[in-house]
Amino acid sequence: MSEKAVNKNLPIVSKRLGLPDAYKLETYLATGGYDGLKKALQMNPEDVSNEVMKASLLGRGGAGFPAGRKWSMLKANPVKYLVINGDESEPATFKDHDLIELDPHQIIEGVVIASYALGVNQAFIFCRGEFALGLERLQSALNEAYDYGAVGSDIFGSGFSVDLVVHPGAGAYICGEETALLQSLEGKRGYPRIKPPYFPAVMGLYNQPTVVNNIETVSNLPWIIQNGGDAFAAMGQDSSAGSRIFALSGHVKKPGNYEVEMGKVTFRDIIFDPEYGGGILDDLELKAFIPGGVSAPWFGPELLDLPLTQEAIASKGSMLGSGSIVVFNESTCPVRAAWRISKFFYRESCGQCTPCREGSGWIEKIMHRIETGSGRMEDIELVLDVCDNIAPGLTWPPKQTTICVLGPSIPSSIVSAVNMFKQDFVDHIEKGKCTFGK
Amino acid sequence: MGHLSEEVLNKARILLEVYPNKRSALIPLCHLAQGQDGYLTPEAIIEIAELVDVTPAEVRGTASFYDMFHLEPVGKHVVAMCTNIACMLRGADELLEHAQEVLDVGIGGTTQDGQFTLEEAECLAGCNNAPCVQVNHRFFGPLDNDGFDELISDLKSGKLKDIVPEHGVLNRVERQHGLKATPDQIQAERDVMESAKKERLAKKSTS
């Protein structure tokens, strides 16, 4: 490993994930649980917000918006809400899944700290419906937290009260989009709302000002309050402060969630280091990798030495996104990989906007016929043309023609596959079959 | 009324209380009803509609948006197999083909004995255990063909009945604390929202 990322502070959010019974209050308290909240309640709410602002904590959901700034935008109002986004559905992302099942108290503590800072008395944790065990663990942790006095009225005798509801999703990728999530929480179809208003901080749940934060984002708060925002900001690089969980999957020997200090580790480290991915499955060559969820453009092996920061990845035309890295070894058919990703978007498009609804279907169809050997040579141009209709110019970041960013995310993988592996497309079409034998 | 069991109705009452707006309980209530019947029956939809004060069409229209809700009967075990990118790279397509042969059923179909419904799922966030499978939303993986066969025989023999409940992701979720706000406080909050709404509408009609 080039520069060993040994930081005595790490791990921060994932420190309890290996402990047995970490989801129980007893274990949580034995490992410093709820100390951050107790400390926060001794402070002024504004000072709590300031620490988070100083920490330069970027949202961990995918967009990477600074959490402190998001909080400062919350409009003053008699009724305000905090909603935690735990609808983790971006393919190959599984960090929140672990945090929910294995350390639910850390989430609850973070939510109460955030509620205190924001002056919110009603918060919701939106948990992906498929996480049945996660829903059970979150709710029993919440019951324990109420009994312990960490949630509910007059928390630890501070006079501050907040109620928390664990809300189940019901299976829809689009509900990870914050306005769709709010619609779903209101008991409706998960249709993203038309913008403006751009931010739920102005008009959110039940049309009241609402902050929406990701599970991992709030899981960082207990540590930030305990150790100070400066200590958090001292870690990392450029605007990517602190540490972050990267979900590594696909063709690596050891897929899993790895928390690393931002900017101190490269893709090469995380994929090959025995401490993390441990190298490519079956010791084959690396073909390509997706740096930040399936909405992100792909990278080739020549970019392995990029550090894991928002800026470094953006400078090469992709994104850190949800922090999930998918590794393709040389046996991977890039046409099939891109087709499968387009099929996902086709299935998950909510159907409100024409470019996304129609475009995703056509892209899936064209990609499928190329992959299965029925493609025509003009299909390569055609599929790019459909992509161009969804995100004109095929630039990065993509131009938007739709209400939300799902649509403009569709072209990334297709454009990457065509640009990086055009010969494979040509071979599929000429030979009339998948040249990788799939 | 009368289709949903007393147990479900008790949980429903708690849910209706914890949200500032009744309609927010719609999706959790659908989960509960599905837990009782395995799918959303027309009778349950009517009762949910009455509980949250919308029309049955709105309940059905909302539920049909979501992958987890079944509007038609399903088998005792819903086997959802992820074939998204991370699982695909680890052989999910081959596993899904194997599953179709073993269960003798197509994707979306239910076995003749009513034991299994096979589904192709999108990413289930179990990519560290790819290829992964959910049975009634409980995780299994990584699975190869033999592992899948073993899973099926364990499900048939009842060996996994403690880990895999029949249906419904909220059946084992018990909220022990309701909203601590008094009914008066809740009403006051609803009034604020109501007047804000009227104000907005008034603004709209004057502008």
XYZ file of C-alpha atoms in Angstrom:
645
model
C 0.000 0.000 0.000
C 1.417 3.340 -1.054
C 0.714 5.394 2.012
C -0.697 3.258 4.777
C -3.840 4.869 6.050
C -3.349 4.172 9.701
C -5.326 6.721 11.587
C -5.832 6.119 15.270
C -9.315 7.610 15.019
C -10.529 4.948 12.629
C -12.917 3.323 12.413
C -15.516 5.927 13.330
C -18.931 4.924 12.022
C -18.177 1.240 11.542
C -16.402 0.614 14.840
C -19.112 -1.595 16.277
C -19.929 -3.556 13.131
C -17.716 -6.473 14.144
C -18.965 -6.715 17.728
C -21.432 -9.408 18.666
C -24.784 -7.987 19.782
C -23.708 -4.449 18.886
C -27.343 -3.708 18.153
C -28.287 -4.039 21.813
C -28.322 -1.104 24.203
C -26.065 -2.889 26.682
C -23.221 -3.265 24.175
C -23.811 0.221 22.853
C -23.518 1.792 26.286
C -20.425 -0.269 27.085
C -18.726 1.218 24.032
C -19.401 4.880 24.730
C -22.920 4.956 23.386
C -25.108 8.022 24.014
C -22.141 9.976 25.432
C -22.201 12.207 22.374
C -25.870 12.960 22.920
C -25.333 13.696 26.607
C -22.572 16.115 25.670
C -24.680 17.733 22.944
C -27.540 18.361 25.357
C -25.159 20.376 27.560
C -24.375 22.626 24.600
C -26.503 25.244 22.856
C -28.239 23.869 19.769
C -26.399 26.468 17.638
C -23.064 25.223 18.960
C -23.977 21.680 18.003
C -24.739 22.897 14.474
C -21.459 24.786 14.442
C -19.478 21.662 15.261
C -21.133 19.883 12.345
C -20.437 22.857 10.098
C -16.787 22.853 11.227
C -16.544 19.116 10.583
C -17.285 19.782 6.881
C -19.286 16.571 6.919
C -20.492 15.850 3.400
C -23.777 13.987 2.986
C -23.122 10.295 2.551
C -26.173 9.491 0.458
C -24.752 10.143 -2.971
C -25.038 13.841 -3.768
C -22.362 14.827 -1.237
C -24.039 18.045 -0.102
C -22.467 19.537 3.067
C -24.631 18.476 6.010
C -23.998 21.659 7.980
C -25.151 23.839 5.105
C -28.230 21.726 4.603
C -29.113 22.258 8.251
C -28.572 26.011 8.028
C -31.122 26.184 5.216
C -33.938 24.823 7.369
C -36.614 27.481 7.422
C -37.843 28.723 10.798
C -41.326 27.380 11.346
C -43.467 26.127 14.242
C -43.420 22.640 12.735
C -40.197 21.170 11.323
C -39.211 17.610 10.581
C -36.092 15.507 10.288
C -36.213 12.501 7.998
C -33.416 9.967 7.767
C -32.934 8.321 4.408
C -32.289 4.625 4.914
C -33.821 3.503 1.634
C -30.437 2.362 0.371
C -31.129 0.906 -3.094
C -28.299 2.113 -5.335
C -27.001 -1.133 -6.822
C -23.854 -2.397 -5.105
C -24.312 -0.101 -2.106
C -24.713 -1.906 1.214
C -23.225 0.304 3.912
C -26.493 1.565 5.401
C -27.748 -2.008 5.433
C -24.927 -2.953 7.825
C -25.269 0.214 9.898
C -29.013 -0.385 10.346
C -28.751 -4.055 11.253
C -25.591 -3.914 13.315
C -25.502 -0.506 14.977
C -29.026 0.975 15.133
C -28.393 2.862 18.379
C -25.678 4.923 16.715
C -28.278 6.042 14.155
C -30.798 6.872 16.857
C -28.204 8.845 18.820
C -27.284 10.758 15.672
C -30.918 11.498 14.931
C -31.547 12.885 18.410
C -28.397 15.037 18.233
C -29.502 16.393 14.857
C -33.047 16.965 16.121
C -31.693 18.922 19.072
C -29.491 21.069 16.854
C -32.361 21.720 14.460
C -35.064 22.198 17.071
C -37.092 19.353 15.624
C -39.568 17.446 17.767
C -40.576 14.789 15.307
C -38.162 12.688 13.308
C -38.572 9.708 11.014
C -36.167 6.982 9.987
C -37.183 5.729 6.559
C -35.797 2.202 6.385
C -35.788 0.205 3.172
C -38.674 -2.282 3.363
C -36.591 -5.249 2.248
C -34.440 -4.894 5.364
C -36.821 -6.975 7.479
C -34.201 -7.718 10.116
C -33.082 -4.084 10.024
C -36.629 -2.879 10.717
C -36.867 -5.234 13.688
C -33.489 -4.202 15.071
C -34.185 -0.483 14.578
C -37.555 -0.699 16.300
C -36.280 -2.714 19.256
C -33.324 -0.345 19.602
C -35.801 2.511 19.560
C -37.868 0.839 22.290
C -34.714 0.467 24.369
C -33.740 4.080 23.706
C -37.176 5.311 24.855
C -36.849 3.255 28.052
C -33.346 4.576 28.599
C -34.622 8.134 28.232
C -32.584 8.947 25.120
C -35.698 9.522 22.998
C -39.116 10.847 23.910
C -39.925 13.661 26.267
C -37.412 15.519 28.428
C -34.396 13.585 27.177
C -31.907 12.983 29.996
C -33.638 15.733 31.949
C -32.655 18.412 29.422
C -36.157 19.574 28.688
C -35.698 18.683 25.022
C -38.171 16.221 23.506
C -38.266 14.424 20.208
C -40.311 11.500 18.972
C -38.956 9.047 16.485
C -40.804 6.797 14.077
C -39.251 3.936 12.139
C -41.018 3.922 8.796
C -40.777 1.016 6.342
C -40.355 1.516 2.618
C -41.984 -0.942 0.243
C -39.534 -1.581 -2.558
C -38.824 1.297 -4.924
C -35.346 2.582 -5.852
C -36.761 5.991 -6.600
C -37.728 6.503 -2.946
C -34.051 7.154 -2.257
C -34.606 10.477 -4.054
C -35.471 12.761 -1.180
C -38.709 14.227 -2.489
C -39.935 10.786 -3.600
C -39.057 9.533 -0.153
C -41.203 12.244 1.397
C -44.099 11.359 -0.900
C -43.743 7.737 0.153
C -43.635 8.743 3.804
C -46.878 10.610 3.214
C -48.433 7.343 2.062
C -48.343 8.021 -1.663
C -46.667 6.649 -4.764
C -42.976 7.474 -4.765
C -43.058 10.190 -7.405
C -40.275 12.784 -7.098
C -41.705 16.256 -6.637
C -41.386 18.968 -9.232
C -38.707 21.529 -8.367
C -38.671 24.313 -7.230
C -38.787 24.329 -4.287
C -35.397 22.668 -4.672
C -34.900 21.873 -1.051
C -37.186 20.108 1.424
C -35.558 22.456 3.956
C -38.031 25.012 2.606
C -40.976 22.743 1.887
C -40.739 19.068 2.715
C -42.805 16.542 4.609
C -46.474 17.601 4.785
C -45.230 20.786 3.094
C -43.332 21.780 6.230
C -39.594 22.555 6.389
C -37.726 19.243 6.536
C -34.120 18.120 6.682
C -33.372 14.835 4.941
C -30.081 13.193 5.962
C -28.547 9.845 5.074
C -28.058 7.038 7.628
C -24.261 7.189 7.458
C -24.301 10.985 7.740
C -26.139 10.972 11.062
C -24.129 7.972 12.269
C -21.078 10.253 12.240
C -22.648 12.809 14.593
C -22.000 11.126 17.969
C -18.264 10.996 17.174
C -18.189 14.564 15.875
C -19.806 15.900 19.035
C -17.545 13.813 21.277
C -14.321 14.741 19.497
C -15.169 18.081 17.959
C -15.769 19.146 14.382
C -12.128 20.193 13.951
C -10.881 16.682 14.711
C -13.169 15.335 11.992
C -12.190 18.031 9.489
C -8.510 17.339 10.214
C -8.946 13.957 8.597
C -9.387 13.504 4.895
C -8.368 15.703 2.022
C -9.710 18.855 0.370
C -13.459 19.122 0.853
C -13.693 15.376 1.546
C -13.326 15.452 5.305
C -13.289 12.584 7.742
C -13.657 8.945 6.948
C -16.148 7.118 4.853
C -17.428 3.608 4.298
C -16.711 2.206 0.855
C -18.747 -0.773 -0.267
C -16.589 -3.011 -2.406
C -18.210 -5.704 -4.538
C -17.979 -7.663 -7.781
C -14.768 -9.423 -8.792
C -12.678 -8.958 -5.656
C -11.541 -11.645 -3.283
C -12.980 -9.982 -0.204
C -16.092 -7.936 -0.963
C -17.279 -5.875 1.984
C -17.649 -2.505 3.670
C -14.374 -0.775 4.456
C -14.110 2.481 6.341
C -11.107 4.514 5.284
C -9.873 8.058 5.727
C -10.869 10.072 2.697
C -8.080 10.821 0.262
C -5.489 8.651 2.017
C -6.351 5.522 0.097
C -6.435 4.935 -3.649
C -8.611 2.621 -5.690
C -5.575 0.385 -6.059
C -5.290 0.137 -2.275
C -8.896 -0.651 -1.652
C -9.122 -3.227 -4.435
C -5.749 -4.974 -3.961
C -4.643 -4.462 -0.363
C -5.063 -7.656 1.704
C -6.655 -5.531 4.418
C -9.442 -4.547 2.025
C -10.413 -6.243 -1.239
C -7.436 -8.571 -1.373
C -7.071 -8.502 -5.161
C -9.025 -9.599 -8.195
C -11.141 -12.720 -8.067
C -9.472 -15.763 -9.669
C -6.280 -13.664 -10.002
C -7.435 -12.377 -13.389
C -6.627 -8.946 -14.759
C -8.708 -5.930 -13.811
C -10.834 -4.797 -16.730
C -12.654 -1.775 -15.299
C -14.439 -0.574 -12.193
C -17.364 1.598 -11.241
C -16.188 4.203 -8.725
C -19.453 5.267 -7.064
C -22.617 3.312 -7.734
C -24.176 2.329 -11.060
C -25.146 5.923 -11.844
C -21.444 6.774 -12.149
C -19.319 6.538 -15.311
C -16.777 3.685 -15.283
C -13.017 3.908 -14.837
C -10.284 1.809 -16.444
C -7.199 0.354 -14.701
C -5.187 3.480 -15.630
C -7.076 5.405 -12.931
C -6.345 2.953 -10.121
C -4.037 5.400 -8.384
C -6.669 8.089 -7.896
C -7.261 8.906 -4.228
C -10.769 8.428 -2.882
C -11.971 12.006 -2.704
C -14.913 13.738 -4.287
C -12.663 16.164 -6.209
C -10.192 13.617 -7.560
C -12.946 11.419 -8.952
C -14.949 14.346 -10.317
C -11.829 15.644 -12.098
C -11.741 12.418 -14.116
C -15.396 12.641 -15.091
C -17.145 10.423 -12.602
C -18.360 10.591 -9.025
C -17.873 9.158 -5.587
C -21.656 8.926 -5.349
C -22.834 6.414 -2.805
C -19.318 5.125 -2.187
C -19.781 1.764 -3.819
C -17.020 0.322 -5.970
C -17.821 -2.490 -8.385
C -14.883 -4.388 -9.845
C -14.941 -6.113 -13.246
C -12.249 -8.661 -14.062
C -11.246 -9.535 -17.612
C -13.921 -12.230 -17.916
C -16.668 -9.601 -17.652
C -18.740 -8.881 -20.730
C -19.029 -5.080 -20.743
C -22.091 -5.210 -23.003
C -23.879 -7.475 -20.552
C -22.842 -5.345 -17.574
C -24.143 -2.170 -19.210
C -27.323 -3.941 -20.334
C -28.019 -5.184 -16.789
C -27.591 -1.693 -15.387
C -29.939 -0.252 -18.016
C -32.478 -2.955 -17.169
C -32.341 -1.818 -13.567
C -33.150 1.777 -14.509
C -35.889 0.600 -16.849
C -37.518 -1.330 -14.015
C -37.108 1.453 -11.490
C -38.078 4.523 -13.540
C -41.150 5.966 -11.833
C -42.652 6.843 -15.210
C -43.430 10.508 -14.659
C -41.052 11.963 -17.282
C -41.012 10.841 -20.887
C -37.228 10.874 -21.524
C -36.608 8.542 -18.610
C -39.677 6.307 -18.958
C -39.399 5.769 -22.716
C -35.640 6.141 -22.971
C -34.830 3.540 -20.339
C -37.085 1.024 -22.085
C -35.519 1.599 -25.494
C -31.984 1.499 -24.135
C -32.704 -1.776 -22.356
C -34.189 -3.268 -25.527
C -31.340 -2.217 -27.783
C -28.675 -3.310 -25.304
C -30.401 -6.648 -24.830
C -30.470 -7.367 -28.541
C -26.799 -6.471 -28.934
C -25.888 -8.683 -25.981
C -27.904 -11.652 -27.254
C -26.528 -11.404 -30.780
C -29.440 -9.807 -32.622
C -27.926 -6.354 -32.768
C -27.324 -4.271 -35.889
C -24.233 -2.160 -36.451
C -26.298 1.048 -36.347
C -27.544 0.093 -32.862
C -24.379 1.481 -31.289
C -25.143 4.958 -32.614
C -28.822 4.489 -31.902
C -28.364 3.649 -28.234
C -26.102 6.679 -27.792
C -28.719 8.809 -29.518
C -31.386 7.668 -27.063
C -28.960 8.435 -24.230
C -28.421 11.880 -25.726
C -32.159 12.487 -25.633
C -32.186 11.838 -21.877
C -29.051 13.811 -21.063
C -28.250 16.124 -23.999
C -24.583 16.304 -24.884
C -23.732 13.243 -22.781
C -21.568 15.418 -20.578
C -20.577 14.777 -16.985
C -22.309 15.805 -14.799
C -25.270 15.096 -17.088
C -27.729 17.722 -18.243
C -31.165 17.267 -16.807
C -34.340 16.771 -18.826
C -36.386 15.194 -16.048
C -37.808 15.952 -12.617
C -35.148 13.971 -10.780
C -31.664 12.661 -11.504
C -32.656 9.036 -12.152
C -33.142 9.613 -15.870
C -29.864 11.440 -16.527
C -28.060 8.669 -14.604
C -29.055 6.048 -17.179
C -26.551 6.989 -19.921
C -23.414 6.805 -17.701
C -22.844 3.079 -17.929
C -23.853 2.834 -21.585
C -21.598 5.677 -22.662
C -18.738 4.236 -20.584
C -19.167 0.779 -22.080
C -19.285 2.080 -25.653
C -16.325 4.431 -25.190
C -14.118 1.952 -23.378
C -15.107 -1.310 -25.097
C -16.466 -0.424 -28.523
C -14.735 -3.420 -30.116
C -16.737 -5.754 -27.866
C -19.952 -4.199 -29.146
C -18.777 -4.652 -32.744
C -17.777 -8.268 -32.047
C -21.151 -9.092 -30.506
C -22.909 -7.727 -33.584
C -20.590 -9.307 -36.156
C -20.499 -12.747 -34.545
C -24.200 -12.689 -33.665
C -23.638 -13.796 -30.074
C -22.123 -12.778 -26.772
C -18.392 -13.142 -27.302
C -17.934 -13.832 -23.606
C -20.154 -16.882 -23.803
C -22.863 -15.491 -21.569
C -64.839 -4.317 8.665
C -63.866 -7.618 10.068
C -61.233 -8.913 7.730
C -58.118 -7.718 9.537
C -57.379 -9.586 12.752
C -57.522 -8.002 16.190
C -53.725 -8.248 16.401
C -53.257 -6.369 13.139
C -55.831 -3.770 14.161
C -54.017 -3.175 17.448
C -50.775 -2.529 15.614
C -52.673 -0.370 13.138
C -54.031 1.795 15.949
C -50.503 2.492 17.206
C -49.349 3.342 13.693
C -52.257 5.690 13.103
C -51.263 7.515 16.251
C -47.552 7.950 15.625
C -47.864 9.870 12.369
C -48.956 13.512 12.210
C -51.047 12.534 9.194
C -53.106 9.343 9.014
C -52.289 8.643 5.409
C -48.626 8.118 6.330
C -49.702 4.850 7.932
C -50.929 3.525 4.577
C -47.755 1.689 3.579
C -47.052 0.195 7.027
C -50.677 -0.968 7.143
C -50.275 -2.650 3.760
C -47.237 -4.470 5.169
C -49.318 -5.633 8.122
C -52.180 -6.805 5.920
C -49.730 -8.639 3.702
C -48.290 -10.231 6.808
C -51.712 -11.589 7.633
C -52.783 -12.820 4.203
C -49.562 -13.139 2.213
C -50.863 -10.603 -0.298
C -53.103 -7.550 -0.333
C -56.630 -8.904 -0.525
C -59.461 -6.672 -1.793
C -61.045 -6.919 1.675
C -57.866 -5.717 3.369
C -57.545 -2.852 0.894
C -61.066 -1.677 1.743
C -60.340 -1.801 5.466
C -57.019 0.021 5.124
C -58.791 2.702 3.089
C -61.312 3.194 5.896
C -58.563 3.332 8.507
C -56.519 6.011 6.748
C -59.504 7.806 5.296
C -58.875 7.482 1.571
C -60.638 5.493 -1.149
C -59.778 1.825 -1.760
C -58.616 2.860 -5.240
C -56.030 5.133 -3.671
C -54.728 2.327 -1.482
C -54.512 -0.028 -4.438
C -53.010 2.664 -6.642
C -50.345 3.420 -4.059
C -49.580 -0.203 -3.263
C -49.224 -1.122 -6.938
C -46.305 1.304 -7.230
C -44.198 -0.743 -4.847
C -42.406 -3.992 -5.628
C -42.951 -5.510 -2.213
C -46.742 -5.500 -2.360
C -48.460 -8.414 -4.028
C -51.914 -7.802 -5.366
C -52.391 -11.461 -6.173
C -51.796 -14.568 -4.063
C -48.199 -15.764 -3.740
C -46.571 -18.920 -2.436
C -45.704 -19.526 1.183
C -42.117 -18.550 0.453
C -41.329 -15.702 -1.899
C -37.822 -16.361 -3.189
C -36.389 -13.118 -4.541
C -33.127 -13.569 -6.360
C -30.954 -10.561 -7.092
C -29.448 -10.442 -10.581
C -28.196 -6.878 -10.447
C -24.617 -6.021 -11.327
C -22.747 -7.197 -8.201
C -24.646 -10.496 -8.081
C -24.505 -10.905 -11.857
C -20.705 -10.760 -11.725
C -20.832 -13.577 -9.178
C -23.082 -15.892 -11.175
C -26.610 -14.781 -10.306
C -28.012 -15.419 -13.784
C -26.815 -19.010 -13.735
C -28.248 -19.434 -10.241
C -31.602 -18.026 -11.326
C -31.678 -20.487 -14.226
C -30.914 -23.308 -11.829
C -33.687 -22.128 -9.488
C -36.207 -22.205 -12.321
C -35.259 -25.805 -13.081
C -35.263 -26.953 -9.467
C -38.573 -25.306 -8.641
C -40.003 -26.024 -12.082
C -41.446 -22.566 -12.322
C -40.775 -19.410 -14.360
C -39.848 -15.987 -13.031
C -42.895 -14.561 -11.275
C -44.538 -17.978 -11.072
C -45.691 -19.997 -8.082
C -45.064 -23.730 -7.673
C -48.108 -25.990 -7.940
C -47.942 -26.922 -4.263
C -48.090 -23.235 -3.348
C -44.775 -23.410 -1.501
C -42.624 -21.075 -3.590
C -42.972 -17.955 -5.701
C -39.846 -17.102 -7.666
C -38.930 -13.473 -8.282
C -36.058 -11.717 -9.999
C -35.078 -8.868 -7.696
C -33.107 -5.679 -8.105
C -30.122 -5.021 -5.839
C -30.987 -6.080 -2.290
C -27.898 -4.456 -0.722
C -26.362 -7.813 0.072
C -23.511 -7.450 -2.437
C -20.881 -8.622 0.047
C -22.663 -11.995 -0.046
C -23.293 -12.202 -3.786
C -25.135 -13.883 -5.303
C -27.727 -13.214 -2.626
C -31.307 -14.310 -2.254
C -34.131 -13.189 -0.003
C -36.819 -15.537 1.209
C -39.721 -13.531 2.599
C -37.145 -10.747 2.938
C -34.628 -12.735 4.956
C -31.118 -12.827 3.482
C -29.226 -15.877 2.273
C -25.916 -15.872 0.449
C -23.496 -16.277 -1.113
C -25.236 -19.214 -2.759
C -24.094 -21.694 -5.373
C -26.388 -24.324 -6.906
C -25.872 -26.760 -4.035
C -26.423 -24.024 -1.487
C -29.674 -23.098 -3.195
C -30.885 -26.700 -3.188
C -30.106 -26.970 0.488
C -31.958 -23.733 1.188
C -35.034 -25.034 -0.623
C -35.011 -28.347 1.210
C -34.557 -26.590 4.565
C -37.505 -24.352 3.773
C -39.608 -27.368 2.803
C -38.717 -29.305 5.948
C -39.511 -26.347 8.184
C -35.951 -26.156 9.498
C -35.828 -22.407 8.829
C -39.250 -21.498 10.145
C -37.830 -19.408 12.993
C -35.591 -17.408 10.675
C -38.060 -17.049 7.816
C -41.506 -15.938 8.961
C -44.412 -16.601 6.659
C -44.929 -13.109 5.309
C -44.799 -9.480 6.232
C -41.807 -7.436 7.307
C -43.578 -5.807 10.246
C -44.971 -8.908 11.934
C -42.132 -9.023 14.420
C -41.864 -5.270 14.857
C -43.396 -4.090 18.118
C -43.538 -0.401 18.835
C -43.723 -0.108 22.601
C -43.961 3.637 22.755
C -46.548 5.669 20.953
C -46.204 9.284 20.054
C -45.685 11.044 23.353
C -47.630 14.054 22.161
C -51.154 14.273 23.517
C -54.103 14.116 21.143
C -54.519 17.872 21.725
C -50.956 18.544 20.578
C -51.459 16.406 17.511
C -54.680 18.249 16.746
C -52.925 21.593 17.196
C -50.228 20.522 14.754
C -52.835 19.432 12.241
C -54.620 22.763 12.646
C -51.411 24.647 11.869
C -51.001 22.625 8.712
C -54.613 23.093 7.756
C -54.477 26.868 8.128
C -51.170 27.029 6.239
C -52.829 25.103 3.445
C -55.788 27.477 3.387
C -53.404 30.420 3.303
C -51.585 28.944 0.330
C -54.802 28.283 -1.513
C -56.015 31.796 -0.781
C -52.730 33.176 -2.112
C -53.098 31.100 -5.228
C -56.627 32.291 -5.947
C -55.718 35.971 -5.499
C -52.552 35.817 -7.619
